[in-house]
PDB file of N, CA, C and O in Angstrom:
ATOM      1  N   LEU A   1       0.478  -2.313   2.358  1.00  0.00           N
ATOM      2  CA  LEU A   1       1.484  -1.538   3.040  1.00  0.00           C
ATOM      3  C   LEU A   1       0.842  -0.737   4.172  1.00  0.00           C
ATOM      4  O   LEU A   1       1.377  -0.697   5.264  1.00  0.00           O
ATOM      5  N   VAL A   2      -0.275  -0.115   3.880  1.00  0.00           N
ATOM      6  CA  VAL A   2      -0.958   0.685   4.896  1.00  0.00           C
ATOM      7  C   VAL A   2      -1.423  -0.199   6.038  1.00  0.00           C
ATOM      8  O   VAL A   2      -1.246   0.144   7.207  1.00  0.00           O
ATOM      9  N   ILE A   3      -1.998  -1.347   5.713  1.00  0.00           N
ATOM     10  CA  ILE A   3      -2.492  -2.248   6.750  1.00  0.00           C
ATOM     11  C   ILE A   3      -1.355  -2.733   7.627  1.00  0.00           C
ATOM     12  O   ILE A   3      -1.471  -2.763   8.849  1.00  0.00           O
ATOM     13  N   SER A   4      -0.230  -3.095   7.028  1.00  0.00           N
ATOM     14  CA  SER A   4       0.880  -3.604   7.825  1.00  0.00           C
ATOM     15  C   SER A   4       1.462  -2.521   8.720  1.00  0.00           C
ATOM     16  O   SER A   4       1.905  -2.811   9.826  1.00  0.00           O
ATOM     17  N   MET A   5       1.457  -1.277   8.279  1.00  0.00           N
ATOM     18  CA  MET A   5       1.962  -0.199   9.128  1.00  0.00           C
ATOM     19  C   MET A   5       1.027   0.084  10.301  1.00  0.00           C
ATOM     20  O   MET A   5       1.477   0.376  11.401  1.00  0.00           O
ATOM     21  N   LEU A   6      -0.260  -0.009  10.073  1.00  0.00           N
ATOM     22  CA  LEU A   6      -1.209   0.348  11.120  1.00  0.00           C
ATOM     23  C   LEU A   6      -1.476  -0.773  12.115  1.00  0.00           C
ATOM     24  O   LEU A   6      -1.830  -0.516  13.255  1.00  0.00           O
ATOM     25  N   SER A   7      -1.355  -1.998  11.691  1.00  0.00           N
ATOM     26  CA  SER A   7      -1.647  -3.103  12.604  1.00  0.00           C
ATOM     27  C   SER A   7      -0.345  -3.830  12.943  1.00  0.00           C
ATOM     28  O   SER A   7      -0.036  -4.863  12.388  1.00  0.00           O
ATOM     29  N   GLN A   8       0.385  -3.233  13.839  1.00  0.00           N
ATOM     30  CA  GLN A   8       1.639  -3.840  14.271  1.00  0.00           C
ATOM     31  C   GLN A   8       1.342  -5.094  15.058  1.00  0.00           C
ATOM     32  O   GLN A   8       0.309  -5.225  15.706  1.00  0.00           O
ATOM     33  N   ARG A   9       2.275  -6.021  15.024  1.00  0.00           N
ATOM     34  CA  ARG A   9       2.061  -7.332  15.632  1.00  0.00           C
ATOM     35  C   ARG A   9       1.697  -7.245  17.115  1.00  0.00           C
ATOM     36  O   ARG A   9       0.872  -7.983  17.606  1.00  0.00           O
ATOM     37  N   ARG A  10       2.300  -6.335  17.841  1.00  0.00           N
ATOM     38  CA  ARG A  10       2.033  -6.274  19.274  1.00  0.00           C
ATOM     39  C   ARG A  10       0.662  -5.681  19.605  1.00  0.00           C
ATOM     40  O   ARG A  10       0.193  -5.790  20.705  1.00  0.00           O
ATOM     41  N   LEU A  11       0.021  -5.064  18.651  1.00  0.00           N
ATOM     42  CA  LEU A  11      -1.282  -4.437  18.888  1.00  0.00           C
ATOM     43  C   LEU A  11      -2.336  -4.997  17.939  1.00  0.00           C
ATOM     44  O   LEU A  11      -3.087  -4.256  17.322  1.00  0.00           O
ATOM     45  N   MET A  12      -2.426  -6.309  17.812  1.00  0.00           N
ATOM     46  CA  MET A  12      -3.298  -6.929  16.820  1.00  0.00           C
ATOM     47  C   MET A  12      -4.713  -7.168  17.355  1.00  0.00           C
ATOM     48  O   MET A  12      -5.184  -8.287  17.345  1.00  0.00           O
ATOM     49  N   SER A  13      -5.372  -6.131  17.807  1.00  0.00           N
ATOM     50  CA  SER A  13      -6.760  -6.296  18.216  1.00  0.00           C
ATOM     51  C   SER A  13      -7.638  -6.306  16.967  1.00  0.00           C
ATOM     52  O   SER A  13      -7.253  -5.789  15.905  1.00  0.00           O
ATOM     53  N   PHE A  14      -8.810  -6.880  17.083  1.00  0.00           N
ATOM     54  CA  PHE A  14      -9.728  -6.938  15.945  1.00  0.00           C
ATOM     55  C   PHE A  14     -10.074  -5.532  15.460  1.00  0.00           C
ATOM     56  O   PHE A  14     -10.092  -5.265  14.268  1.00  0.00           O
ATOM     57  N   GLY A  15     -10.349  -4.634  16.377  1.00  0.00           N
ATOM     58  CA  GLY A  15     -10.708  -3.266  16.000  1.00  0.00           C
ATOM     59  C   GLY A  15      -9.601  -2.560  15.241  1.00  0.00           C
ATOM     60  O   GLY A  15      -9.855  -1.838  14.279  1.00  0.00           O
ATOM     61  N   ARG A  16      -8.357  -2.780  15.668  1.00  0.00           N
ATOM     62  CA  ARG A  16      -7.219  -2.149  14.990  1.00  0.00           C
ATOM     63  C   ARG A  16      -7.046  -2.722  13.582  1.00  0.00           C
ATOM     64  O   ARG A  16      -6.765  -1.988  12.638  1.00  0.00           O
ATOM     65  N   ILE A  17      -7.205  -4.019  13.447  1.00  0.00           N
ATOM     66  CA  ILE A  17      -7.084  -4.645  12.130  1.00  0.00           C
ATOM     67  C   ILE A  17      -8.182  -4.128  11.202  1.00  0.00           C
ATOM     68  O   ILE A  17      -7.926  -3.760  10.054  1.00  0.00           O
ATOM     69  N   PHE A  18      -9.422  -4.092  11.700  1.00  0.00           N
ATOM     70  CA  PHE A  18     -10.547  -3.628  10.884  1.00  0.00           C
ATOM     71  C   PHE A  18     -10.380  -2.151  10.525  1.00  0.00           C
ATOM     72  O   PHE A  18     -10.625  -1.749   9.384  1.00  0.00           O
ATOM     73  N   ALA A  19      -9.932  -1.346  11.471  1.00  0.00           N
ATOM     74  CA  ALA A  19      -9.703   0.071  11.191  1.00  0.00           C
ATOM     75  C   ALA A  19      -8.620   0.245  10.135  1.00  0.00           C
ATOM     76  O   ALA A  19      -8.711   1.126   9.270  1.00  0.00           O
ATOM     77  N   SER A  20      -7.593  -0.588  10.180  1.00  0.00           N
ATOM     78  CA  SER A  20      -6.536  -0.543   9.170  1.00  0.00           C
ATOM     79  C   SER A  20      -7.087  -0.871   7.792  1.00  0.00           C
ATOM     80  O   SER A  20      -6.739  -0.226   6.796  1.00  0.00           O
ATOM     81  N   CYS A  21      -7.949  -1.867   7.730  1.00  0.00           N
ATOM     82  CA  CYS A  21      -8.581  -2.223   6.456  1.00  0.00           C
ATOM     83  C   CYS A  21      -9.442  -1.079   5.938  1.00  0.00           C
ATOM     84  O   CYS A  21      -9.405  -0.756   4.740  1.00  0.00           O
ATOM     85  N   LEU A  22     -10.213  -0.461   6.813  1.00  0.00           N
ATOM     86  CA  LEU A  22     -11.068   0.654   6.398  1.00  0.00           C
ATOM     87  C   LEU A  22     -10.244   1.835   5.915  1.00  0.00           C
ATOM     88  O   LEU A  22     -10.574   2.469   4.903  1.00  0.00           O
ATOM     89  N   PHE A  23      -9.163   2.129   6.626  1.00  0.00           N
ATOM     90  CA  PHE A  23      -8.302   3.229   6.204  1.00  0.00           C
ATOM     91  C   PHE A  23      -7.702   2.949   4.834  1.00  0.00           C
ATOM     92  O   PHE A  23      -7.620   3.833   3.983  1.00  0.00           O
ATOM     93  N   SER A  24      -7.311   1.711   4.607  1.00  0.00           N
ATOM     94  CA  SER A  24      -6.758   1.326   3.304  1.00  0.00           C
ATOM     95  C   SER A  24      -7.798   1.489   2.199  1.00  0.00           C
ATOM     96  O   SER A  24      -7.479   1.939   1.095  1.00  0.00           O
ATOM     97  N   LEU A  25      -9.040   1.116   2.496  1.00  0.00           N
ATOM     98  CA  LEU A  25     -10.114   1.301   1.518  1.00  0.00           C
ATOM     99  C   LEU A  25     -10.309   2.772   1.183  1.00  0.00           C
ATOM    100  O   LEU A  25     -10.478   3.140   0.013  1.00  0.00           O
ATOM    101  N   ILE A  26     -10.281   3.612   2.196  1.00  0.00           N
ATOM    102  CA  ILE A  26     -10.457   5.046   1.977  1.00  0.00           C
ATOM    103  C   ILE A  26      -9.340   5.585   1.090  1.00  0.00           C
ATOM    104  O   ILE A  26      -9.591   6.346   0.151  1.00  0.00           O
ATOM    105  N   VAL A  27      -8.097   5.168   1.373  1.00  0.00           N
ATOM    106  CA  VAL A  27      -6.968   5.613   0.552  1.00  0.00           C
ATOM    107  C   VAL A  27      -7.165   5.178  -0.904  1.00  0.00           C
ATOM    108  O   VAL A  27      -6.999   5.977  -1.834  1.00  0.00           O
ATOM    109  N   CYS A  28      -7.548   3.923  -1.105  1.00  0.00           N
ATOM    110  CA  CYS A  28      -7.769   3.421  -2.470  1.00  0.00           C
ATOM    111  C   CYS A  28      -8.903   4.159  -3.166  1.00  0.00           C
ATOM    112  O   CYS A  28      -8.787   4.513  -4.354  1.00  0.00           O
ATOM    113  N   TYR A  29     -10.000   4.390  -2.456  1.00  0.00           N
ATOM    114  CA  TYR A  29     -11.128   5.097  -3.056  1.00  0.00           C
ATOM    115  C   TYR A  29     -10.771   6.534  -3.413  1.00  0.00           C
ATOM    116  O   TYR A  29     -11.141   7.024  -4.480  1.00  0.00           O
ATOM    117  N   VAL A  30     -10.074   7.225  -2.525  1.00  0.00           N
ATOM    118  CA  VAL A  30      -9.716   8.626  -2.801  1.00  0.00           C
ATOM    119  C   VAL A  30      -8.791   8.719  -4.004  1.00  0.00           C
ATOM    120  O   VAL A  30      -9.034   9.516  -4.917  1.00  0.00           O
ATOM    121  N   LEU A  31      -7.748   7.900  -4.018  1.00  0.00           N
ATOM    122  CA  LEU A  31      -6.802   7.947  -5.135  1.00  0.00           C
ATOM    123  C   LEU A  31      -7.454   7.489  -6.445  1.00  0.00           C
ATOM    124  O   LEU A  31      -7.290   8.140  -7.483  1.00  0.00           O
ATOM    125  N   GLY A  32      -8.195   6.403  -6.392  1.00  0.00           N
ATOM    126  CA  GLY A  32      -8.821   5.880  -7.598  1.00  0.00           C
ATOM    127  C   GLY A  32      -9.894   6.791  -8.155  1.00  0.00           C
ATOM    128  O   GLY A  32      -9.987   7.002  -9.370  1.00  0.00           O
ATOM    129  N   THR A  33     -10.706   7.355  -7.287  1.00  0.00           N
ATOM    130  CA  THR A  33     -11.787   8.237  -7.739  1.00  0.00           C
ATOM    131  C   THR A  33     -11.233   9.540  -8.298  1.00  0.00           C
ATOM    132  O   THR A  33     -11.705  10.026  -9.339  1.00  0.00           O
ATOM    133  N   SER A  34     -10.226  10.097  -7.637  1.00  0.00           N
ATOM    134  CA  SER A  34      -9.650  11.341  -8.165  1.00  0.00           C
ATOM    135  C   SER A  34      -8.960  11.094  -9.503  1.00  0.00           C
ATOM    136  O   SER A  34      -9.047  11.927 -10.409  1.00  0.00           O
ATOM    137  N   TRP A  35      -8.296   9.961  -9.636  1.00  0.00           N
ATOM    138  CA  TRP A  35      -7.656   9.610 -10.906  1.00  0.00           C
ATOM    139  C   TRP A  35      -8.713   9.479 -12.011  1.00  0.00           C
ATOM    140  O   TRP A  35      -8.543   9.965 -13.120  1.00  0.00           O
ATOM    141  N   TYR A  36      -9.833   8.818 -11.675  1.00  0.00           N
ATOM    142  CA  TYR A  36     -10.915   8.656 -12.653  1.00  0.00           C
ATOM    143  C   TYR A  36     -11.501  10.011 -13.042  1.00  0.00           C
ATOM    144  O   TYR A  36     -11.801  10.244 -14.213  1.00  0.00           O
ATOM    145  N   CYS A  37     -11.671  10.897 -12.070  1.00  0.00           N
ATOM    146  CA  CYS A  37     -12.201  12.234 -12.372  1.00  0.00           C
ATOM    147  C   CYS A  37     -11.316  12.964 -13.374  1.00  0.00           C
ATOM    148  O   CYS A  37     -11.814  13.597 -14.313  1.00  0.00           O
ATOM    149  N   ILE A  38     -10.012  12.858 -13.172  1.00  0.00           N
ATOM    150  CA  ILE A  38      -9.079  13.553 -14.061  1.00  0.00           C
ATOM    151  C   ILE A  38      -9.080  12.920 -15.451  1.00  0.00           C
ATOM    152  O   ILE A  38      -9.176  13.622 -16.462  1.00  0.00           O
ATOM    153  N   LEU A  39      -8.977  11.604 -15.516  1.00  0.00           N
ATOM    154  CA  LEU A  39      -8.881  10.932 -16.812  1.00  0.00           C
ATOM    155  C   LEU A  39     -10.172  10.990 -17.620  1.00  0.00           C
ATOM    156  O   LEU A  39     -10.142  11.176 -18.829  1.00  0.00           O
ATOM    157  N   ALA A  40     -11.295  10.815 -16.940  1.00  0.00           N
ATOM    158  CA  ALA A  40     -12.571  10.777 -17.646  1.00  0.00           C
ATOM    159  C   ALA A  40     -13.223  12.156 -17.748  1.00  0.00           C
ATOM    160  O   ALA A  40     -14.261  12.298 -18.395  1.00  0.00           O
ATOM    161  N   ASN A  41     -12.642  13.135 -17.052  1.00  0.00           N
ATOM    162  CA  ASN A  41     -13.172  14.495 -17.051  1.00  0.00           C
ATOM    163  C   ASN A  41     -14.640  14.517 -16.619  1.00  0.00           C
ATOM    164  O   ASN A  41     -15.505  15.065 -17.300  1.00  0.00           O
ATOM    165  N   VAL A  42     -14.894  13.893 -15.482  1.00  0.00           N
ATOM    166  CA  VAL A  42     -16.246  13.846 -14.925  1.00  0.00           C
ATOM    167  C   VAL A  42     -16.242  14.494 -13.544  1.00  0.00           C
ATOM    168  O   VAL A  42     -15.194  14.680 -12.925  1.00  0.00           O
ATOM    169  N   SER A  43     -17.426  14.819 -13.047  1.00  0.00           N
ATOM    170  CA  SER A  43     -17.547  15.423 -11.724  1.00  0.00           C
ATOM    171  C   SER A  43     -17.313  14.376 -10.643  1.00  0.00           C
ATOM    172  O   SER A  43     -17.396  13.165 -10.894  1.00  0.00           O
ATOM    173  N   ILE A  44     -17.052  14.849  -9.446  1.00  0.00           N
ATOM    174  CA  ILE A  44     -16.829  13.939  -8.319  1.00  0.00           C
ATOM    175  C   ILE A  44     -18.096  13.130  -8.021  1.00  0.00           C
ATOM    176  O   ILE A  44     -18.017  11.950  -7.684  1.00  0.00           O
ATOM    177  N   THR A  45     -19.249  13.737  -8.186  1.00  0.00           N
ATOM    178  CA  THR A  45     -20.512  13.031  -7.953  1.00  0.00           C
ATOM    179  C   THR A  45     -20.673  11.872  -8.931  1.00  0.00           C
ATOM    180  O   THR A  45     -21.054  10.765  -8.538  1.00  0.00           O
ATOM    181  N   ARG A  46     -20.384  12.137 -10.182  1.00  0.00           N
ATOM    182  CA  ARG A  46     -20.475  11.077 -11.209  1.00  0.00           C
ATOM    183  C   ARG A  46     -19.455   9.973 -10.944  1.00  0.00           C
ATOM    184  O   ARG A  46     -19.765   8.788 -11.060  1.00  0.00           O
ATOM    185  N   ALA A  47     -18.243  10.355 -10.564  1.00  0.00           N
ATOM    186  CA  ALA A  47     -17.200   9.377 -10.285  1.00  0.00           C
ATOM    187  C   ALA A  47     -17.560   8.520  -9.067  1.00  0.00           C
ATOM    188  O   ALA A  47     -17.342   7.307  -9.074  1.00  0.00           O
ATOM    189  N   LEU A  48     -18.117   9.128  -8.038  1.00  0.00           N
ATOM    190  CA  LEU A  48     -18.542   8.355  -6.866  1.00  0.00           C
ATOM    191  C   LEU A  48     -19.629   7.358  -7.246  1.00  0.00           C
ATOM    192  O   LEU A  48     -19.631   6.219  -6.778  1.00  0.00           O
ATOM    193  N   GLY A  49     -20.543   7.795  -8.088  1.00  0.00           N
ATOM    194  CA  GLY A  49     -21.616   6.912  -8.528  1.00  0.00           C
ATOM    195  C   GLY A  49     -21.132   5.738  -9.360  1.00  0.00           C
ATOM    196  O   GLY A  49     -21.725   4.660  -9.337  1.00  0.00           O
ATOM    197  N   LEU A  50     -20.057   5.932 -10.085  1.00  0.00           N
ATOM    198  CA  LEU A  50     -19.532   4.867 -10.936  1.00  0.00           C
ATOM    199  C   LEU A  50     -18.450   4.028 -10.258  1.00  0.00           C
ATOM    200  O   LEU A  50     -18.338   2.830 -10.519  1.00  0.00           O
ATOM    201  N   CYS A  51     -17.656   4.647  -9.409  1.00  0.00           N
ATOM    202  CA  CYS A  51     -16.453   3.979  -8.890  1.00  0.00           C
ATOM    203  C   CYS A  51     -16.520   3.579  -7.421  1.00  0.00           C
ATOM    204  O   CYS A  51     -15.713   2.751  -6.988  1.00  0.00           O
ATOM    205  N   VAL A  52     -17.417   4.167  -6.647  1.00  0.00           N
ATOM    206  CA  VAL A  52     -17.422   3.901  -5.207  1.00  0.00           C
ATOM    207  C   VAL A  52     -18.707   3.224  -4.753  1.00  0.00           C
ATOM    208  O   VAL A  52     -18.672   2.116  -4.206  1.00  0.00           O
ATOM    209  N   TRP A  53     -19.826   3.886  -4.950  1.00  0.00           N
ATOM    210  CA  TRP A  53     -21.092   3.381  -4.383  1.00  0.00           C
ATOM    211  C   TRP A  53     -21.426   1.945  -4.794  1.00  0.00           C
ATOM    212  O   TRP A  53     -21.888   1.177  -3.950  1.00  0.00           O
ATOM    213  N   PRO A  54     -21.189   1.515  -6.024  1.00  0.00           N
ATOM    214  CA  PRO A  54     -21.520   0.127  -6.373  1.00  0.00           C
ATOM    215  C   PRO A  54     -20.666  -0.916  -5.648  1.00  0.00           C
ATOM    216  O   PRO A  54     -21.050  -2.072  -5.540  1.00  0.00           O
ATOM    217  N   PHE A  55     -19.510  -0.503  -5.143  1.00  0.00           N
ATOM    218  CA  PHE A  55     -18.565  -1.466  -4.581  1.00  0.00           C
ATOM    219  C   PHE A  55     -18.366  -1.355  -3.077  1.00  0.00           C
ATOM    220  O   PHE A  55     -17.733  -2.225  -2.474  1.00  0.00           O
ATOM    221  N   ILE A  56     -18.889  -0.319  -2.457  1.00  0.00           N
ATOM    222  CA  ILE A  56     -18.542  -0.045  -1.066  1.00  0.00           C
ATOM    223  C   ILE A  56     -19.062  -1.123  -0.109  1.00  0.00           C
ATOM    224  O   ILE A  56     -18.361  -1.518   0.823  1.00  0.00           O
ATOM    225  N   LEU A  57     -20.250  -1.617  -0.320  1.00  0.00           N
ATOM    226  CA  LEU A  57     -20.793  -2.635   0.576  1.00  0.00           C
ATOM    227  C   LEU A  57     -19.969  -3.916   0.512  1.00  0.00           C
ATOM    228  O   LEU A  57     -19.637  -4.512   1.548  1.00  0.00           O
ATOM    229  N   HIS A  58     -19.607  -4.334  -0.673  1.00  0.00           N
ATOM    230  CA  HIS A  58     -18.795  -5.538  -0.833  1.00  0.00           C
ATOM    231  C   HIS A  58     -17.402  -5.346  -0.231  1.00  0.00           C
ATOM    232  O   HIS A  58     -16.867  -6.261   0.395  1.00  0.00           O
ATOM    233  N   ASP A  59     -16.838  -4.170  -0.415  1.00  0.00           N
ATOM    234  CA  ASP A  59     -15.513  -3.907   0.150  1.00  0.00           C
ATOM    235  C   ASP A  59     -15.544  -3.863   1.672  1.00  0.00           C
ATOM    236  O   ASP A  59     -14.604  -4.317   2.330  1.00  0.00           O
ATOM    237  N   LEU A  60     -16.611  -3.339   2.243  1.00  0.00           N
ATOM    238  CA  LEU A  60     -16.749  -3.348   3.707  1.00  0.00           C
ATOM    239  C   LEU A  60     -16.863  -4.777   4.228  1.00  0.00           C
ATOM    240  O   LEU A  60     -16.266  -5.128   5.255  1.00  0.00           O
ATOM    241  N   PHE A  61     -17.604  -5.605   3.506  1.00  0.00           N
ATOM    242  CA  PHE A  61     -17.716  -7.010   3.892  1.00  0.00           C
ATOM    243  C   PHE A  61     -16.363  -7.708   3.799  1.00  0.00           C
ATOM    244  O   PHE A  61     -15.986  -8.486   4.674  1.00  0.00           O
ATOM    245  N   LYS A  62     -15.613  -7.429   2.735  1.00  0.00           N
ATOM    246  CA  LYS A  62     -14.287  -8.036   2.576  1.00  0.00           C
ATOM    247  C   LYS A  62     -13.336  -7.567   3.677  1.00  0.00           C
ATOM    248  O   LYS A  62     -12.526  -8.352   4.168  1.00  0.00           O
ATOM    249  N   ALA A  63     -13.430  -6.308   4.072  1.00  0.00           N
ATOM    250  CA  ALA A  63     -12.581  -5.798   5.156  1.00  0.00           C
ATOM    251  C   ALA A  63     -12.929  -6.485   6.470  1.00  0.00           C
ATOM    252  O   ALA A  63     -12.045  -6.861   7.243  1.00  0.00           O
ATOM    253  N   LEU A  64     -14.201  -6.677   6.718  1.00  0.00           N
ATOM    254  CA  LEU A  64     -14.637  -7.366   7.924  1.00  0.00           C
ATOM    255  C   LEU A  64     -14.169  -8.823   7.916  1.00  0.00           C
ATOM    256  O   LEU A  64     -13.633  -9.316   8.915  1.00  0.00           O
ATOM    257  N   ALA A  65     -14.328  -9.495   6.786  1.00  0.00           N
ATOM    258  CA  ALA A  65     -13.872 -10.882   6.672  1.00  0.00           C
ATOM    259  C   ALA A  65     -12.361 -10.979   6.838  1.00  0.00           C
ATOM    260  O   ALA A  65     -11.853 -11.879   7.517  1.00  0.00           O
ATOM    261  N   ALA A  66     -11.622 -10.054   6.242  1.00  0.00           N
ATOM    262  CA  ALA A  66     -10.157 -10.068   6.364  1.00  0.00           C
ATOM    263  C   ALA A  66      -9.735  -9.862   7.815  1.00  0.00           C
ATOM    264  O   ALA A  66      -8.804 -10.527   8.294  1.00  0.00           O
ATOM    265  N   ALA A  67     -10.401  -8.969   8.521  1.00  0.00           N
ATOM    266  CA  ALA A  67     -10.064  -8.739   9.928  1.00  0.00           C
ATOM    267  C   ALA A  67     -10.326  -9.991  10.766  1.00  0.00           C
ATOM    268  O   ALA A  67      -9.514 -10.348  11.631  1.00  0.00           O
ATOM    269  N   PHE A  68     -11.445 -10.669  10.515  1.00  0.00           N
ATOM    270  CA  PHE A  68     -11.727 -11.923  11.232  1.00  0.00           C
ATOM    271  C   PHE A  68     -10.670 -12.982  10.920  1.00  0.00           C
ATOM    272  O   PHE A  68     -10.189 -13.681  11.816  1.00  0.00           O
ATOM    273  N   ILE A  69     -10.297 -13.111   9.661  1.00  0.00           N
ATOM    274  CA  ILE A  69      -9.313 -14.127   9.269  1.00  0.00           C
ATOM    275  C   ILE A  69      -7.955 -13.829   9.889  1.00  0.00           C
ATOM    276  O   ILE A  69      -7.299 -14.732  10.432  1.00  0.00           O
ATOM    277  N   VAL A  70      -7.518 -12.580   9.828  1.00  0.00           N
ATOM    278  CA  VAL A  70      -6.224 -12.219  10.420  1.00  0.00           C
ATOM    279  C   VAL A  70      -6.234 -12.464  11.918  1.00  0.00           C
ATOM    280  O   VAL A  70      -5.282 -13.016  12.476  1.00  0.00           O
ATOM    281  N   LYS A  71      -7.300 -12.088  12.588  1.00  0.00           N
ATOM    282  CA  LYS A  71      -7.388 -12.299  14.039  1.00  0.00           C
ATOM    283  C   LYS A  71      -7.360 -13.790  14.358  1.00  0.00           C
ATOM    284  O   LYS A  71      -6.674 -14.228  15.294  1.00  0.00           O
ATOM    285  N   PHE A  72      -8.067 -14.594  13.598  1.00  0.00           N
ATOM    286  CA  PHE A  72      -8.100 -16.041  13.808  1.00  0.00           C
ATOM    287  C   PHE A  72      -6.722 -16.651  13.604  1.00  0.00           C
ATOM    288  O   PHE A  72      -6.252 -17.451  14.415  1.00  0.00           O
ATOM    289  N   ILE A  73      -6.061 -16.264  12.529  1.00  0.00           N
ATOM    290  CA  ILE A  73      -4.736 -16.820  12.238  1.00  0.00           C
ATOM    291  C   ILE A  73      -3.717 -16.409  13.294  1.00  0.00           C
ATOM    292  O   ILE A  73      -2.889 -17.218  13.708  1.00  0.00           O
ATOM    293  N   THR A  74      -3.759 -15.166  13.733  1.00  0.00           N
ATOM    294  CA  THR A  74      -2.797 -14.734  14.755  1.00  0.00           C
ATOM    295  C   THR A  74      -3.039 -15.453  16.084  1.00  0.00           C
ATOM    296  O   THR A  74      -2.093 -15.724  16.809  1.00  0.00           O
ATOM    297  N   GLN A  75      -4.290 -15.785  16.377  1.00  0.00           N
ATOM    298  CA  GLN A  75      -4.569 -16.541  17.608  1.00  0.00           C
ATOM    299  C   GLN A  75      -4.041 -17.971  17.481  1.00  0.00           C
ATOM    300  O   GLN A  75      -3.499 -18.520  18.446  1.00  0.00           O
ATOM    301  N   ILE A  76      -4.184 -18.570  16.319  1.00  0.00           N
ATOM    302  CA  ILE A  76      -3.682 -19.933  16.112  1.00  0.00           C
ATOM    303  C   ILE A  76      -2.157 -19.946  16.206  1.00  0.00           C
ATOM    304  O   ILE A  76      -1.579 -20.823  16.839  1.00  0.00           O
ATOM    305  N   ARG A  77      -1.523 -18.964  15.599  1.00  0.00           N
ATOM    306  CA  ARG A  77      -0.059 -18.912  15.618  1.00  0.00           C
ATOM    307  C   ARG A  77       0.476 -18.600  17.008  1.00  0.00           C
ATOM    308  O   ARG A  77       1.593 -18.989  17.346  1.00  0.00           O
ATOM    309  N   ALA A  78      -0.304 -17.921  17.830  1.00  0.00           N
ATOM    310  CA  ALA A  78       0.152 -17.589  19.186  1.00  0.00           C
ATOM    311  C   ALA A  78       0.138 -18.813  20.086  1.00  0.00           C
ATOM    312  O   ALA A  78       0.919 -18.905  21.028  1.00  0.00           O
ATOM    313  N   PHE A  79      -0.745 -19.757  19.812  1.00  0.00           N
ATOM    314  CA  PHE A  79      -0.866 -20.980  20.617  1.00  0.00           C
ATOM    315  C   PHE A  79      -0.772 -22.219  19.732  1.00  0.00           C
ATOM    316  O   PHE A  79      -1.783 -22.858  19.438  1.00  0.00           O
ATOM    317  N   PRO A  80       0.446 -22.584  19.319  1.00  0.00           N
ATOM    318  CA  PRO A  80       0.581 -23.770  18.455  1.00  0.00           C
ATOM    319  C   PRO A  80       0.175 -25.041  19.185  1.00  0.00           C
ATOM    320  O   PRO A  80       0.419 -25.176  20.371  1.00  0.00           O
ATOM    321  N   HIS A  81      -0.458 -25.933  18.472  1.00  0.00           N
ATOM    322  CA  HIS A  81      -0.947 -27.167  19.067  1.00  0.00           C
ATOM    323  C   HIS A  81       0.090 -28.278  19.010  1.00  0.00           C
ATOM    324  O   HIS A  81      -0.148 -29.372  19.467  1.00  0.00           O
ATOM    325  N   VAL A  82       1.229 -28.016  18.430  1.00  0.00           N
ATOM    326  CA  VAL A  82       2.260 -29.053  18.278  1.00  0.00           C
ATOM    327  C   VAL A  82       3.216 -29.018  19.438  1.00  0.00           C
ATOM    328  O   VAL A  82       3.557 -28.107  20.028  1.00  0.00           O
TER     329      VAL A  82
END
């Protein structure tokens, strides 16, 4: 939902798509980590160590890959070969 709101069709630059993915990751990390802190009764440092740091590099790679795929698909759809 966040990605679709931020990357409107008329402004589908790679940077905008990637920024939308990053913003979505931040929203997920903030909500998920705070929820974990409350449920597990742990400090924010402990929650970051368990819930964020092990996954952040992979999530950044996935956001980058998703931005490339979306940009590629939108370019193909803009110029149909048929």
